[in-house]
PDB file of C-alpha atoms in Angstrom:
ATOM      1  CA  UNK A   9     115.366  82.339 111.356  1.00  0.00           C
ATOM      2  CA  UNK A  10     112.360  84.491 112.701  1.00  0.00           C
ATOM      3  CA  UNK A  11     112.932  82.701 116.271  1.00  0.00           C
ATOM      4  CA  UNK A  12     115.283  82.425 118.632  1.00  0.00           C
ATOM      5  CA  UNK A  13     116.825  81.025 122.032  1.00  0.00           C
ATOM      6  CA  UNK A  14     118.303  83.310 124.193  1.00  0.00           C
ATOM      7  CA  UNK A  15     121.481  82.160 124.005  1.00  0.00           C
ATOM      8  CA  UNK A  16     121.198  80.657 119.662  1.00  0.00           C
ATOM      9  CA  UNK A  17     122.924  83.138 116.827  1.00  0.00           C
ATOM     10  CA  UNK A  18     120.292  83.689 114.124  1.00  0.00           C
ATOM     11  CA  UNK A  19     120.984  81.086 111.130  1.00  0.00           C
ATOM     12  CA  UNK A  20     119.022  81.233 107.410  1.00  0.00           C
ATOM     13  CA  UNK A  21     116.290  78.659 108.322  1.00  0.00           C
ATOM     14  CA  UNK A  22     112.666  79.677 109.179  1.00  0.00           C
ATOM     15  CA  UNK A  23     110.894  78.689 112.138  1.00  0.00           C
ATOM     16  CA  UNK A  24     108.582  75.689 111.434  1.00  0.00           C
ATOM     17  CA  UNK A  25     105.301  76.853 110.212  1.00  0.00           C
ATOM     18  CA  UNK A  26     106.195  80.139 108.580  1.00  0.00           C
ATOM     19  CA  UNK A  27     105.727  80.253 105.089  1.00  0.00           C
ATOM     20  CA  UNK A  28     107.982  82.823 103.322  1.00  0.00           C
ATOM     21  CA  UNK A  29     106.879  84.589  99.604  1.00  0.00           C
ATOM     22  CA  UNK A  30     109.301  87.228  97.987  1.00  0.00           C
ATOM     23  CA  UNK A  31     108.869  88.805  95.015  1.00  0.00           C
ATOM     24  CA  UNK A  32     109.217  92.144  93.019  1.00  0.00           C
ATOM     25  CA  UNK A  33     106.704  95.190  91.805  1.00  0.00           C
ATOM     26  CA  UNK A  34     109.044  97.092  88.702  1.00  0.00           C
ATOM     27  CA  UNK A  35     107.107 100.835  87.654  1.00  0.00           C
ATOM     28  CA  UNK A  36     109.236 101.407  84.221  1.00  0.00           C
ATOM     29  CA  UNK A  37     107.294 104.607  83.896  1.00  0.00           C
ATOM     30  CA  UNK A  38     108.782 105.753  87.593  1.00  0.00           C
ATOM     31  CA  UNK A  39     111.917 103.553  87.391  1.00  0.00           C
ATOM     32  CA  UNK A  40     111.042 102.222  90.958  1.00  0.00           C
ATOM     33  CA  UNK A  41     111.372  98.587  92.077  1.00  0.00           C
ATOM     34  CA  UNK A  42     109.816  97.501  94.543  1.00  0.00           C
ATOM     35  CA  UNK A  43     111.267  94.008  96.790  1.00  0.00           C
ATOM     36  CA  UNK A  44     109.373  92.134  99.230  1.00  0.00           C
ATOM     37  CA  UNK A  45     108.986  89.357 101.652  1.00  0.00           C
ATOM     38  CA  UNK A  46     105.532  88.323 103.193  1.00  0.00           C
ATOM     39  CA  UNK A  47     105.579  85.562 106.051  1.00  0.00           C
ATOM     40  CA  UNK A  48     102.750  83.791 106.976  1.00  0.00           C
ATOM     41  CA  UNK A  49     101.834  81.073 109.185  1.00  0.00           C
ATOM     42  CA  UNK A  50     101.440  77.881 107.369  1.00  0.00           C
ATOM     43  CA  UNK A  51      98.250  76.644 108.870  1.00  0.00           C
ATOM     44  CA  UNK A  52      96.161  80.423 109.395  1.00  0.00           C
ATOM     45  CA  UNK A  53      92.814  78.244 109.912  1.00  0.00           C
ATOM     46  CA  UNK A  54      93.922  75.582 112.548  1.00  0.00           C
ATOM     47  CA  UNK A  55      96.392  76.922 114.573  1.00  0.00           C
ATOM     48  CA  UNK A  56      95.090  79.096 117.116  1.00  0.00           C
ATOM     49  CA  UNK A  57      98.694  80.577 117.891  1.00  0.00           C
ATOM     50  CA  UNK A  58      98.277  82.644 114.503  1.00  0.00           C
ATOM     51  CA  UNK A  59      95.583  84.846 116.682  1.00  0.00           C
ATOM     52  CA  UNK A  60      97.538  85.395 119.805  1.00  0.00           C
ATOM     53  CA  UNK A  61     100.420  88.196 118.692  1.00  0.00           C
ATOM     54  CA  UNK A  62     102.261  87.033 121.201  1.00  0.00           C
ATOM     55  CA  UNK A  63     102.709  82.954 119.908  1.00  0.00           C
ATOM     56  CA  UNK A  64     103.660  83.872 116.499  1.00  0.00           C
ATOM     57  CA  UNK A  65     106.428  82.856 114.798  1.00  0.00           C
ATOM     58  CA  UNK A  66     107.166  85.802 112.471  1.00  0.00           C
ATOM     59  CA  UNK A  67     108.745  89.065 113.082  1.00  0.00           C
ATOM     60  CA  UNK A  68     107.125  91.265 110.466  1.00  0.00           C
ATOM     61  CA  UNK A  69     104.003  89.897 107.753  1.00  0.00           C
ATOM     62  CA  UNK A  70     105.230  92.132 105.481  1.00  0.00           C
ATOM     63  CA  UNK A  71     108.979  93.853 104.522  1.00  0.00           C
ATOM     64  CA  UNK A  72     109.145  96.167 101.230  1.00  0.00           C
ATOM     65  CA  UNK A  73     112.231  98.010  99.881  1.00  0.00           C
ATOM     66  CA  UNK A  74     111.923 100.315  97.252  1.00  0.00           C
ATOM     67  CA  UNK A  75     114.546 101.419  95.314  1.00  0.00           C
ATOM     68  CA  UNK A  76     115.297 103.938  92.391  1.00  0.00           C
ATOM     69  CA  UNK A  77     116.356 102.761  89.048  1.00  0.00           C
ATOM     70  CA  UNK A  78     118.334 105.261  87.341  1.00  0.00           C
ATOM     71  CA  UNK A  79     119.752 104.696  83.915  1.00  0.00           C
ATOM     72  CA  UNK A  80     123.472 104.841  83.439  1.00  0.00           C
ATOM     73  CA  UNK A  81     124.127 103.668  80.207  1.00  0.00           C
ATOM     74  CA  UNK A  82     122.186 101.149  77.581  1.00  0.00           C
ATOM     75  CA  UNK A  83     123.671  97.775  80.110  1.00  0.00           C
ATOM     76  CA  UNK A  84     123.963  99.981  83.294  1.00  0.00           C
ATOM     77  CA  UNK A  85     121.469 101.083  86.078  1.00  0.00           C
ATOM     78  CA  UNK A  86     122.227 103.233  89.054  1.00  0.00           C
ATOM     79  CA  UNK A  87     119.957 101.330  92.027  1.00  0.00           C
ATOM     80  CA  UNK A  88     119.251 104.178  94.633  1.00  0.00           C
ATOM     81  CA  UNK A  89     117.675 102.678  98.523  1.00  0.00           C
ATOM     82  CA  UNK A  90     114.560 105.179  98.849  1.00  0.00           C
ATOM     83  CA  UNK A  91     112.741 103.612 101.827  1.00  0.00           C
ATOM     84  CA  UNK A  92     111.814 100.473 103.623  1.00  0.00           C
ATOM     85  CA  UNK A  93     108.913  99.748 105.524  1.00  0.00           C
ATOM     86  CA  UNK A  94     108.121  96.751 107.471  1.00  0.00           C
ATOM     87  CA  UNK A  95     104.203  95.720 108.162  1.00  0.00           C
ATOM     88  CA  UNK A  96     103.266  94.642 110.928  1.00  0.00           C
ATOM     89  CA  UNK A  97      99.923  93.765 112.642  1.00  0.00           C
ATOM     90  CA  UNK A  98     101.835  93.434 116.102  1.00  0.00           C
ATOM     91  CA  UNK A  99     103.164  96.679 115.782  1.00  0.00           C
ATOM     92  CA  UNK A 100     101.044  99.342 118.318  1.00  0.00           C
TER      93      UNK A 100
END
């Protein structure tokens, strides 16, 4: 979930209105892979909430991991963490 009550454990929905897109950026010629989710607000024209930082719904817009692909063998790849980085137009 991206919100919470005070006193509610985090589950795997997301809040109403946020729409969530993941996907994946692969360099062969670097052997780096690069994961990602982007939230949004569903409704970025009409809801006036999406302006005010401090109404929205979403933690981060934007949440890459890239990671190193080594090759191990011809069936086999070593997957190395090399950074994260969250986005954030909240963020100061």
């Amino acid at each position: 979930r991206t919100e919470k009550n005070k006193d509610e454990k985090f589950g795997d929905e997301v809040a109403t209105g946020v729409k969530v897109k993941t996907g994946q950026r692969i360099n062969a010629e670097n052997g780096e892979c690069i994961n990602f989710i982007q939230l949004s607000e569903e409704n970025d024209d009409a809801n006036d909430d999406v302006n005010n930082p401090k109404k929205r719904k979403r933690p981060f817009d934007e949440l890459e991991i890239t990671i190193q692909m080594t090759p191990l063998s011809d069936n086999r790849v070593r997957l190395d963490f090399v950074k994260g980085k969250a986005l954030n137009e909240n963020a100061p």
